Structures are given as structure tokens and as C-alpha cells.
Coordinates of C-alpha atoms and ligand atoms in Angstrom, one line a residue:
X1 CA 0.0 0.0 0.0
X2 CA 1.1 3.3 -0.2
X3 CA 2.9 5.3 2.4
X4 CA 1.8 8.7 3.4
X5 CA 3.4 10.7 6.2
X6 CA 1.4 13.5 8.1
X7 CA 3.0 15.4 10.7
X8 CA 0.5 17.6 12.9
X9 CA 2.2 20.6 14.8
X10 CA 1.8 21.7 18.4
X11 CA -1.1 23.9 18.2
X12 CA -2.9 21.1 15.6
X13 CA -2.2 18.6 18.7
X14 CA -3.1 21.2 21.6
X15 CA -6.1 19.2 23.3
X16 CA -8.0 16.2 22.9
X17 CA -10.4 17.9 20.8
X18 CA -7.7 19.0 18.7
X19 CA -6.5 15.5 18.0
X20 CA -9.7 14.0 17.6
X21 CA -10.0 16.7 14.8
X22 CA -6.5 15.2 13.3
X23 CA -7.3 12.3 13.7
X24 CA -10.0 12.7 11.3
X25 CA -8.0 14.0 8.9
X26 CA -5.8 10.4 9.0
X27 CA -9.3 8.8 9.2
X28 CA -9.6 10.4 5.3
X29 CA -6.6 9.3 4.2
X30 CA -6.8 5.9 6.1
X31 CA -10.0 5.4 3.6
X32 CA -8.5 6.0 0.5
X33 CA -6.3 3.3 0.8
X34 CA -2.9 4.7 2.4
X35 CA -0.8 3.4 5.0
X36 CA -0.1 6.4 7.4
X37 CA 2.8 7.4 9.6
X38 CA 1.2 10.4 12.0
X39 CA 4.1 12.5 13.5
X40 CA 3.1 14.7 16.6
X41 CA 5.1 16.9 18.2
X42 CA 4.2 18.1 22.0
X43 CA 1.0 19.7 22.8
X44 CA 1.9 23.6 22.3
X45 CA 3.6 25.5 24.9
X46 CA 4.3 22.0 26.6
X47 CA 8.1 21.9 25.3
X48 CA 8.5 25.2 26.5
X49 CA 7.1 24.5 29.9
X50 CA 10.0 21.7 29.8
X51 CA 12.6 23.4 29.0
X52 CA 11.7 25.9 32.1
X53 CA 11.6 23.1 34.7
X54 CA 14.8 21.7 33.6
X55 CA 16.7 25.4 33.8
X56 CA 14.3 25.9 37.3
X57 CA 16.1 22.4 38.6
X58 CA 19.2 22.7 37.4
X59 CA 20.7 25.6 35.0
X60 CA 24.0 24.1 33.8
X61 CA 22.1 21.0 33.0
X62 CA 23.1 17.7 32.0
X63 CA 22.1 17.8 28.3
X64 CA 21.5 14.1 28.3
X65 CA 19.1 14.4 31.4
X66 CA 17.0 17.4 29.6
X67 CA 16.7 15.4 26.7
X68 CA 14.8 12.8 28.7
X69 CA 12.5 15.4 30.2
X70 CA 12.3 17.5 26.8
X71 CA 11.0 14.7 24.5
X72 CA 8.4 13.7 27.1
X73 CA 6.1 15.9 25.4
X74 CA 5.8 13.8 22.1
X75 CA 5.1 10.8 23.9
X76 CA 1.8 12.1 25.5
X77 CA 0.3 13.2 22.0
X78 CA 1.9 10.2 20.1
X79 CA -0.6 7.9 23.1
X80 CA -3.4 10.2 23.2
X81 CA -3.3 10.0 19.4
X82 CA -3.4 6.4 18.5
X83 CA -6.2 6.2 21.4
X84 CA -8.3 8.6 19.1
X85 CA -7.8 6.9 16.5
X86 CA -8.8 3.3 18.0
X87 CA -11.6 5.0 19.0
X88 CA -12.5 5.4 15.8
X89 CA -12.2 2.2 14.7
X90 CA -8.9 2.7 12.8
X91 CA -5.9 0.2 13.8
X92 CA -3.4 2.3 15.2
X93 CA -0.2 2.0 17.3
X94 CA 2.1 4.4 18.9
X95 CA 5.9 4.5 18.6
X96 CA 8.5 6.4 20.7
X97 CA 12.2 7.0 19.0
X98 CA 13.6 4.5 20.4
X99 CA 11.1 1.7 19.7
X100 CA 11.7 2.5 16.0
X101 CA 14.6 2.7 16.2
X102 CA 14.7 6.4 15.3
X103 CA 18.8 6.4 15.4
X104 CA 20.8 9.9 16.1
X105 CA 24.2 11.3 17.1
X106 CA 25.1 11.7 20.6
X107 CA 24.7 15.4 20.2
X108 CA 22.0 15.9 22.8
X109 CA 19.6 18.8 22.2
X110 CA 20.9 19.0 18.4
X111 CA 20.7 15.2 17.5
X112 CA 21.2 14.0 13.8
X113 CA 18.6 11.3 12.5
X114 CA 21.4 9.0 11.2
X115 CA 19.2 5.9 10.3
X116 CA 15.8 4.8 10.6
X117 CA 14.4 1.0 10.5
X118 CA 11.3 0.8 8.9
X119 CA 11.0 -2.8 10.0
X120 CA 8.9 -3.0 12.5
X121 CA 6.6 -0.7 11.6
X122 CA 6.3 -2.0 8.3
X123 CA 5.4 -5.8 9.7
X124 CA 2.9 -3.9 11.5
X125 CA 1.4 -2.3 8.4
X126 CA 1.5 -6.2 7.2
X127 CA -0.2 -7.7 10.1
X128 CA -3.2 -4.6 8.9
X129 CA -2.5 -1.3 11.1
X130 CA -3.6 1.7 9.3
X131 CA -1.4 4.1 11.2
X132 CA 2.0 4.7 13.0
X133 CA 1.9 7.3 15.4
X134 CA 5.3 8.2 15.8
X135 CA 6.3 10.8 18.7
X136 CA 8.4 13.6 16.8
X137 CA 11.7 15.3 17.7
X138 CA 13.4 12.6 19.5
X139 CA 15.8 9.7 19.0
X140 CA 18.1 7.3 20.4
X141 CA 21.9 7.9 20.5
X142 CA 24.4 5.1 19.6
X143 CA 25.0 4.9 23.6
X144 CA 21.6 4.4 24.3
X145 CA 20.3 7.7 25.6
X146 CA 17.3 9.4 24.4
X147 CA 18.0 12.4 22.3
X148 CA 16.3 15.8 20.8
X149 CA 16.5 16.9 17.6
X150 CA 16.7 20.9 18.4
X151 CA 13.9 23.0 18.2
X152 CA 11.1 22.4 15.7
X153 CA 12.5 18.6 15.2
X154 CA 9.3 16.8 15.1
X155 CA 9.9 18.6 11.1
X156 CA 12.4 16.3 10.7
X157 CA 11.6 13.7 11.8
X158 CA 8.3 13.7 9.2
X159 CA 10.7 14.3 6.6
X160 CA 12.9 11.5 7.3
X161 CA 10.3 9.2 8.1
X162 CA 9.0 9.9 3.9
X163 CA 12.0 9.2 2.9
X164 CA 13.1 6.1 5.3
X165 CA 9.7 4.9 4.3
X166 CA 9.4 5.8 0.3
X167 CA 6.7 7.8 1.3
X168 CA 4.1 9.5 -1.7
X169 CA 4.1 12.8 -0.1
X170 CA 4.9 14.1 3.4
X171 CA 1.9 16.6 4.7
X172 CA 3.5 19.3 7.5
X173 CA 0.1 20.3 9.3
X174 CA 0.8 24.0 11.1
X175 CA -1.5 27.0 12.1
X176 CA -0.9 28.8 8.9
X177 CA -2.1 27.5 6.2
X178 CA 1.7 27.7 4.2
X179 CA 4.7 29.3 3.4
X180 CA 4.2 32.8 3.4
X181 CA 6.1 35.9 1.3
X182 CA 7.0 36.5 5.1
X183 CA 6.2 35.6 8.6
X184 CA 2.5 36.4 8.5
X185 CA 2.3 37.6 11.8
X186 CA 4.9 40.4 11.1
X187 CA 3.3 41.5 7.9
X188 CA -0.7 41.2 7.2
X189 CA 0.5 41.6 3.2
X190 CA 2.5 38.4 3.5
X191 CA 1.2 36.3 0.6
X192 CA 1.1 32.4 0.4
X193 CA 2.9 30.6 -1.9
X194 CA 1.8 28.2 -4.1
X195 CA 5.3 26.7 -4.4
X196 CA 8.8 26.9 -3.4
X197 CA 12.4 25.5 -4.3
X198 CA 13.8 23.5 -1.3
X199 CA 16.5 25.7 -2.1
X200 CA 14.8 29.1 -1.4
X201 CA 13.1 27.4 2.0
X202 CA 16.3 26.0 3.4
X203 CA 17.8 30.0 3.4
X204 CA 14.3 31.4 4.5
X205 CA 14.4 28.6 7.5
X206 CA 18.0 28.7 8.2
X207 CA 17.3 32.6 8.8
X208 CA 14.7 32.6 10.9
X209 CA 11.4 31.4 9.5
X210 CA 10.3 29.1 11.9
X211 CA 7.8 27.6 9.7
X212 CA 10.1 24.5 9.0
X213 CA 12.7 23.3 10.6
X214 CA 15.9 23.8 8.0
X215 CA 17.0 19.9 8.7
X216 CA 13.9 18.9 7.2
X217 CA 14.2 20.8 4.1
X218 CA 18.0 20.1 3.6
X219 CA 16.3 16.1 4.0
X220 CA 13.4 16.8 1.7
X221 CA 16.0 18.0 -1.0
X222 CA 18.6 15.4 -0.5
X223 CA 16.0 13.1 -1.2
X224 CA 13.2 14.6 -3.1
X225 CA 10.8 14.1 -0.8
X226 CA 7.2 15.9 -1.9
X227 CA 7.0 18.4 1.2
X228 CA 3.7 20.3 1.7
X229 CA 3.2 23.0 4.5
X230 CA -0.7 23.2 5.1
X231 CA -3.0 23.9 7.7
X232 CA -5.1 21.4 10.3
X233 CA -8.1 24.3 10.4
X234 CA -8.7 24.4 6.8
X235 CA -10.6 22.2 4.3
X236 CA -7.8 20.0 2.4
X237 CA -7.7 20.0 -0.8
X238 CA -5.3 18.9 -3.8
X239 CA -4.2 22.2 -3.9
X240 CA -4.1 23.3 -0.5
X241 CA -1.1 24.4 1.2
X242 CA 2.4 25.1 -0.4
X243 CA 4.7 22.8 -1.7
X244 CA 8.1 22.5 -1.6
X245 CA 9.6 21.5 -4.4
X246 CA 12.3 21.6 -7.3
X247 CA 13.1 25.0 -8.8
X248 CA 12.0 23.5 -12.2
X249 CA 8.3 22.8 -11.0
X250 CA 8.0 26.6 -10.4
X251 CA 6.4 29.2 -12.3
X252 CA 6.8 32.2 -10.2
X253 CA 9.8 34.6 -11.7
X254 CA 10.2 36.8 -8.5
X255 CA 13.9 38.1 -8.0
X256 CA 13.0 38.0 -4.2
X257 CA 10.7 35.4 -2.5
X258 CA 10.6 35.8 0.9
X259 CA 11.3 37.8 4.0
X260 CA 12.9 35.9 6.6
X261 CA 14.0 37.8 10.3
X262 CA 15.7 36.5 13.2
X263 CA 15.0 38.3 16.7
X264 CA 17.9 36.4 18.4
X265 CA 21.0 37.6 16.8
X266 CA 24.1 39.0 18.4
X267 CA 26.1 40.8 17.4
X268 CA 30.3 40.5 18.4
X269 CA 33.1 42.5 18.7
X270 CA 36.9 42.2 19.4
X271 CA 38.3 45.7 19.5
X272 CA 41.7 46.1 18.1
X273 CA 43.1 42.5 17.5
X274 CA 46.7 41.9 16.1
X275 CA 46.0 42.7 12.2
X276 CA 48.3 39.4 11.3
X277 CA 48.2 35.6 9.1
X278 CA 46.4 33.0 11.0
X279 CA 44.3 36.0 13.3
X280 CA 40.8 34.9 11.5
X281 CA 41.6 31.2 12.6
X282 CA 42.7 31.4 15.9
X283 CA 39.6 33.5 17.1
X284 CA 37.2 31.6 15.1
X285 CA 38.9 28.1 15.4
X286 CA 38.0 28.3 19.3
X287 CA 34.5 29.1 18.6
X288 CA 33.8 26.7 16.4
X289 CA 35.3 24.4 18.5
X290 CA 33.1 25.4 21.4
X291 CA 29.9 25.6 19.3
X292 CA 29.0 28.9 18.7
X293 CA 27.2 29.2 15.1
X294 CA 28.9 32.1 13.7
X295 CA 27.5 33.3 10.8
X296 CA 28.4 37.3 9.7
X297 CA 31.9 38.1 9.9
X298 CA 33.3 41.5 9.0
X299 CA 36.8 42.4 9.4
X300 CA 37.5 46.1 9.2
X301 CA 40.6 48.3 8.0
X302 CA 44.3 48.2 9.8
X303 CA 45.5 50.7 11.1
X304 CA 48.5 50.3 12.5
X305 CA 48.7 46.6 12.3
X306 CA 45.2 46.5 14.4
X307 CA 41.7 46.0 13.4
X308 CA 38.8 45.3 14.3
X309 CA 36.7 42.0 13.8
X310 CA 33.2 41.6 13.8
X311 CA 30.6 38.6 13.4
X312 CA 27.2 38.0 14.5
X313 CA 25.6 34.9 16.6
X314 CA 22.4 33.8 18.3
X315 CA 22.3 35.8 21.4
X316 CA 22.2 32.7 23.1
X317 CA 25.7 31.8 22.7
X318 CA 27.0 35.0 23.9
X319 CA 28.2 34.1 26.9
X320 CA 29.5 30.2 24.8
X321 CA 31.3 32.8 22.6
X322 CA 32.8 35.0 25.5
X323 CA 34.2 32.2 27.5
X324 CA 35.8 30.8 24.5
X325 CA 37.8 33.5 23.3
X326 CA 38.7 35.1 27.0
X327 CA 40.1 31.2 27.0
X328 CA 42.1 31.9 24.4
X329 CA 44.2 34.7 25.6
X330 CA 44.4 32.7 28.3
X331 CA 46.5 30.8 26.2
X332 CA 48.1 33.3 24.5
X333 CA 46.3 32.0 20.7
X334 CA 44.5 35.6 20.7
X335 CA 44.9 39.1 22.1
X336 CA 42.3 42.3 21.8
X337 CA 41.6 45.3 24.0
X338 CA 38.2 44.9 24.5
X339 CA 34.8 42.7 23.3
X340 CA 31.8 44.3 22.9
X341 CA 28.7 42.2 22.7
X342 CA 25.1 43.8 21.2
X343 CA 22.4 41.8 22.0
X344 CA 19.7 44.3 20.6
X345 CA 20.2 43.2 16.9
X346 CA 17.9 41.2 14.5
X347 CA 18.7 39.8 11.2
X348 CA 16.8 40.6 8.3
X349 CA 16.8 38.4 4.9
X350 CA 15.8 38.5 1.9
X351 CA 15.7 35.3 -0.1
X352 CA 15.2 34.9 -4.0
X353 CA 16.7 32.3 -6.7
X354 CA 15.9 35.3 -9.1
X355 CA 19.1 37.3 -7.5
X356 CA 21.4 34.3 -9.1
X357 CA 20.7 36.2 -12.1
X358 CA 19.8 39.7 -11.5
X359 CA 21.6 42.3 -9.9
X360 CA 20.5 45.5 -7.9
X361 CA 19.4 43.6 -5.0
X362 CA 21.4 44.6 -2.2
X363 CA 21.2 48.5 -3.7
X364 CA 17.1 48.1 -3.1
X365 CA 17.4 46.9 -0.1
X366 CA 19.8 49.3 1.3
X367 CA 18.2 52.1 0.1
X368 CA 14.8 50.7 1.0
X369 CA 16.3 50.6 4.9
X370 CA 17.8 54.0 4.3
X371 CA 14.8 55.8 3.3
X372 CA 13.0 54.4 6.6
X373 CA 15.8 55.3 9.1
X374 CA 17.4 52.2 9.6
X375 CA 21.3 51.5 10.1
X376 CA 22.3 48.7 8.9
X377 CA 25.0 47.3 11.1
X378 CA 26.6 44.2 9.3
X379 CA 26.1 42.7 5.7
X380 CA 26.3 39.3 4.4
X381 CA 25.2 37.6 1.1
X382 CA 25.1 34.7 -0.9
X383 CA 24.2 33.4 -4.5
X384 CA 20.3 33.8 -3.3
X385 CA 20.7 35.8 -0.3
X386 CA 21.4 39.1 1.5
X387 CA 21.1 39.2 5.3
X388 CA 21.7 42.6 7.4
X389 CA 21.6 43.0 10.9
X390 CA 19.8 46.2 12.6
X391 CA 18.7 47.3 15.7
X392 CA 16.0 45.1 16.9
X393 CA 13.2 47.9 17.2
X394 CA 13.3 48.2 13.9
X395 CA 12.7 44.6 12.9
X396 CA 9.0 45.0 12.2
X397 CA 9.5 47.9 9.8
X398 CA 12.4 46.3 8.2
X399 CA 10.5 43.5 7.3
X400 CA 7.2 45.4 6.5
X401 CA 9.1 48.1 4.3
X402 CA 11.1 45.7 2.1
X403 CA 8.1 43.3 2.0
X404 CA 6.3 46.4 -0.3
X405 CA 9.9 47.3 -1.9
X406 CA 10.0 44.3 -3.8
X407 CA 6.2 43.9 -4.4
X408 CA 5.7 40.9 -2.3
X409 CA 2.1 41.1 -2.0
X410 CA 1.8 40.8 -5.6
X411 CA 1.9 37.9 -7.6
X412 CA 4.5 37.7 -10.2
Ligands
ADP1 P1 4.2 24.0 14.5 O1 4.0 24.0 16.0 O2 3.1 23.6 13.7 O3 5.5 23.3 14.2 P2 5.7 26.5 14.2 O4 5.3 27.6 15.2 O5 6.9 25.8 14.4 O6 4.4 25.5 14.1 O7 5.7 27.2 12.8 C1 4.6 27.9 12.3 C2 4.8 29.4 12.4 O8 5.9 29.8 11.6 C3 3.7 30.3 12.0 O9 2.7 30.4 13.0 C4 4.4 31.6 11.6 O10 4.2 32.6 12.6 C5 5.9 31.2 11.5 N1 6.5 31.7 10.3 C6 7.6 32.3 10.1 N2 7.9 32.6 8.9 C7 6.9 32.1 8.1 C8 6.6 32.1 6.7 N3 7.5 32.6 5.8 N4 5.5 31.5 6.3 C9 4.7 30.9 7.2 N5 4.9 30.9 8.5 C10 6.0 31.5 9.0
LIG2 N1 8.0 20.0 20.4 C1 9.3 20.4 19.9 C2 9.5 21.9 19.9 O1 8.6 22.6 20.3 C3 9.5 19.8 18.5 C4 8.5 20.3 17.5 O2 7.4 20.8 17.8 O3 8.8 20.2 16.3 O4 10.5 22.4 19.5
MG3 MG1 7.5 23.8 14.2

């Protein structure tokens, strides 16, 4: 029979009526003939309220002991799901990672799906179960610990279970009812796409928009897995939703697609560093080494065999990022007269296979920020991308003001 995979969102699992309402959704499915593998994530707010305990009781926490409390979330909804859906006479089962096996890496908190055994399930299908009701987000390391998948996981786990299972199409049920132009609670022009390249998603989501988890998409592509975005509150239909797919199977000729912004960006400086061969790698070596995801780096002008280095991180690493390099003049690697760290910076993206082959980009979006006030603080770009970082009161109209400069609202 053939696989789908459905994967319902915290807010699309929130409460038993909520699920029951899912679970109708399998039910349709269920009767056209598909096996189904439903992934849940927590009920919403719950993995927050986890998190919280875990820093309340202990706040340089064992990673592998917040794991275990962390991924508890899924198991409840994966339980209460498969209960709805026995009582609706559909055969259903729920699986936790490790009864999979969902195998990761050891990297607690930021897990990597390494392999999946469709096995068991599978047999199950066989013996005539309708649905898997797999808990999302977690996994099992190669030591034998439980393990999360970072935030917004339960994304990748769908993905991986469509493409571990051959899946037709893997359905990501959120409360919006697609990708947007932008984050549609930033902007009430965002528009919804019909499509998108994987391509285009994996910069949008590796830059803030939370919408899918940017593992999943880099999975989806890797192994063209059919990834639709849609909502559990809306009527489904063929069309419904927005799919991710290969830049070939779109029609749209936009230059710039999408809006993405990221509210937790830091932004780092070391203050007159020895201007010398090897300066870049010993400060970012250490970094890298102790985890910090650096992503802008600017390095300024000499003067006087000094300059200045800049990059940006999530603010959440600031303190990762301090101890590392005060560690390294400890150890004589680096030296600087001062770090400054500005936490009251967002990042602001725009994302657009069109820019491969069109320039003026970056000039419109500078001069769109310039018109409304804004400094822009640090620049980055890529083939499909240019990212800025401003102060963070501005993020709103950043967003808002290039949203109209390149006509996002409109279709194209
Ligand atoms: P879920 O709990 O279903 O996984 P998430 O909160 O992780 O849902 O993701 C959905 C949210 O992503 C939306 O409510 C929306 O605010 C946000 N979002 C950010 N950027 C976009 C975008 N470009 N298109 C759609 N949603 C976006
Ligand atoms: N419950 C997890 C989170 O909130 C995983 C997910 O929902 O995708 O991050
Ligand atoms: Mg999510």
C-alpha cells in the first residue's frame, strides 16, 4: 500500500479535541487506501514549559538528562493520538524514537537522524494497522540515551520518516495554512505561496522562519521528498497548502521570494586584535570548536597593524562565545583590548533564486532601509541571499518596508 506521512504541529495537537480533529484528517486518508505514519510533536507550549523546569532544577544542565525530560512531550500526543484513533475504529499504534529505532548522534539537544528501520513498523502495516503514530523530535543515540532533535524537530523527523519509508508525499500540518512571502504575523500583506524551491526554503528557514525546521528541508531535498506545508483548520484539498519542491516545478519569476528575520541575533566585537596571518583562525577556530554558530563576519581596516573583527551569533551563545575566546588569551592564541557584545540586533533576509541572475538587490534593499531610518550594522550575502543586521526595534519595519519594496504582495 502506499505510504503517506502526516505530521500535525503543536497547536494542531493542543487538546483532545484538537487531536480528535487530526485524527479525522488520518481517518480520510486511512480510507483511500494509504498506510499512514502520523508525527506529533508536544501539545503547544508544553516543550517550552519543559525546557523551564529543567533550567528551574538545574541551570548548567546535563544535556542528556534534559533530553529525557524534553522529548516527554511527544510521547503524550503520540498515546493520546493512537487512542483517538482506535476510538475510531482505525488500527493504530504508537511508537516512541527508540522503539523505531529512530537512530541519532550523541549530540544531545541538536541530534542528527542518522538511520531509521522501517521494520517493525512495516510488519505492523502487514499484520493490517492503518497508522504509525510516531512521537516527533526525539531519537536514540548510539549509547543508548534518548535524544532531541533541536527545536522544531518533530519537522524532521516527518521528513525523514517519507524518505526512510518511500513515502508519496509528506503533509507538514501548522497553524498557517503555508509558506508565506514572510512571517504572516509580522506583515498582514505576506502572501502564500503556491510553491517553493527547497533551495529558497532552506535560506528562508536557516534565517529565521520558523515555519520548517531547516534539517527537514535540507532532508526533503537530498531526497526529493514531496513536502507540503498546510493547515489542520482548513478544508484539504489537492491544492491546499504550499509545496516544496524543485526550482524547475515553479512558475513564479520573482527576483525576491521571501522575508525571513531572526530576533535572536548577536552581534560581536573584538576591538583592536593583532591585524596578522592566522588572526581569522585562531579567534574563530576556538568558537567553532566550542559551538558557537557564527555566521556574519566582517573584518574592518588596519590601522596600525590593528583592526577590528566583527561577526554576529544567536544571542544565546554570547556568553559560549565570551568564555571561549577570554580562554584563548588565556592561552596566548589571541589578544584584543576589549569585546563588545550587542544583543539588541535582529537579522533581516531576503531570499530569492531570481538574485542568481539579477543584480540591484542589495542596492534596493539598502536604500529601501535608508529611506526608513534604519542602520544597517553588518552585511552578508550569498548566491540567493542578503542578510543585514539592525537594531531590533526596527525589525517590524524592516521586514514590513522591504516586503512592499519588492512587491511581495503581488503575484509575479
Ligand atoms: P508548529 O508548531 O506547527 O510546528 P511553528 O510555530 O513551528 O508551528 O511554525 C509555524 C509558524 O511559523 C507560523 O505560525 C508563523 O508565525 C511562523 N512563520 C515564520 N515565517 C513564516 C513564513 N514565511 N510562512 C509561514 N509561517 C511562518
Ligand atoms: N516540540 C518540539 C518543539 O517545540 C519539536 C516540534 O514541535 O517540532 O520544538
Ligand atoms: Mg515547528
Amino acid at each position: 500500500m502506499p505510504v503517506l506521512v502526516m505530521k500535525f504541529g503543536g497547536t494542531s495537537v493542543a487538546d483532545p479535541d484538537r487531536i480528535r480533529r487530526a485524527a479525522k484528517r488520518v481517518g480520510v486518508e486511512v480510507a483511500k487506501g494509504y498506510d499512514v505514519i502520523v508525527i506529533v510533536s508536544a501539545m503547544s507550549g508544553k516543550t517550552n514549559e519543559l525546557i523551564g523546569w529543567v533550567g528551574e532544577t538545574s541551570p548548567l544542565y546535563d544535556a542528556r538528562e534534559y533530553d529525557a525530560v524534553v522529548s516527554s512531550g511527544e510521547n503524550v500526543t503520540a498515546g493520546l493520538m493512537a487512542l483517538t484513533l482506535q476510538e475510531m475504529d482505525i488500527p493504530a499504534r504508537s511508537w516512541q524514537g527508540w522503539q523505531v529505532p529512530v537512530k541519532t548522534s550523541s549530540a544531545h539537544s541538536a541530534a542528527r537522524i542518522l538511520d531509521i528501520s522501517p521494520a517493525n513498523i512495516m510488519a505492523k502495516f502487514a499484520e493490517g494497522m492503518s497508522v504509525a503514530v510516531v512521537a516527533g523530535f526525539q531519537g536514540l543515540s548510539p549509547e543508548g540515551r534518548i535524544t532531541t532533535l533541536g527545536r522544531g524537530g518533530s519537522d524532521t523527523t516527518a521528513v525523514a520518516f517519507a524518505a526512510a519509508m518511500g513515502a508519496e508525499r509528506c503533509d507538514i500540518f501548522t497553524d498557517v495554512d503555508g509558506v508565506y512571502t514572510t512571517d504572516p504575523r509580522i506583515s498582514s500583506k505576506a502572501r502564500k505561496l503556491d510553491r517553493i524551491a527547497y533551495e529558497e526554503m532552506l535560506e528562508l528557514a536557516s534565517l529565521g522562519a520558523k515555519v520548517l525546521q531547516t534539517r527537514s528541508v535540507e532532508l526533503a531535498m537530498r531526497f526529493n521528498v514531496k513536502l507540503r506545508v498546510l493547515s489542520s483548520f482548513q478544508e484539504q484539498t489537492d491544492d491546499a497548502g504550499t509545496l516544496v519542491c524543485a526550482e524547475e516545478e515553479i512558475m513564479e519569476s520573482k527576483v525576491v521570494t521571501g522575508i525571513a528575520y531572526s530576533r535572536d541575533e548577536a552581534k560581536m566585537t573584538l576591538m583592536s586584535v593583532a591585524d596578522r596571518p592566522g588572526i581569522a583562525a585562531a579567534i574563530f577556530g576556538p568558537l567553532s570548536e566550542a559551538g558557537v554558530n557564527v555566521d556574519m563576519i566582517v573584518q574592518n581596516i588596519s590601522e596600525d597593524g590593528r583592526t577590528d573583527m566583527t561577526f554576529s551569533c544567536p544571542t544565546e551563545q554570547v556568553a559560549r562565545a565570551e568564555k571561549a575566546l577570554k580562554a584563548a588569551v588565556e592561552t596566548g592564541h589571541i589578544e584584543y583590548g576589549s569585546l563588545l557584545a550587542d544583543t539588541d540586533v535582529a537579522k533581516i533576509s531576503a531570499v530569492g533564486i531570481g538574485m542568481r541572475s539579477q543584480s540591484g538587490v542589495a542596492a534596493k534593499m539598502f536604500r529601501t532601509l535608508s529611506n526608513e531610518g534604519i542602520n544597517i550594522k553588518v552585511i552578508a550575502t550569498s548566491e540567493i541571499k542578503i542578510s543585514v543586521l539592525i537594531d531590533r526595534k526596527y525589525m517590524e519595519l524592516a521586514v514590513q518596508a522591504l516586503h512592499d519594496a519588492f512587491d511581495l504582495d503581488k503575484v509575479g
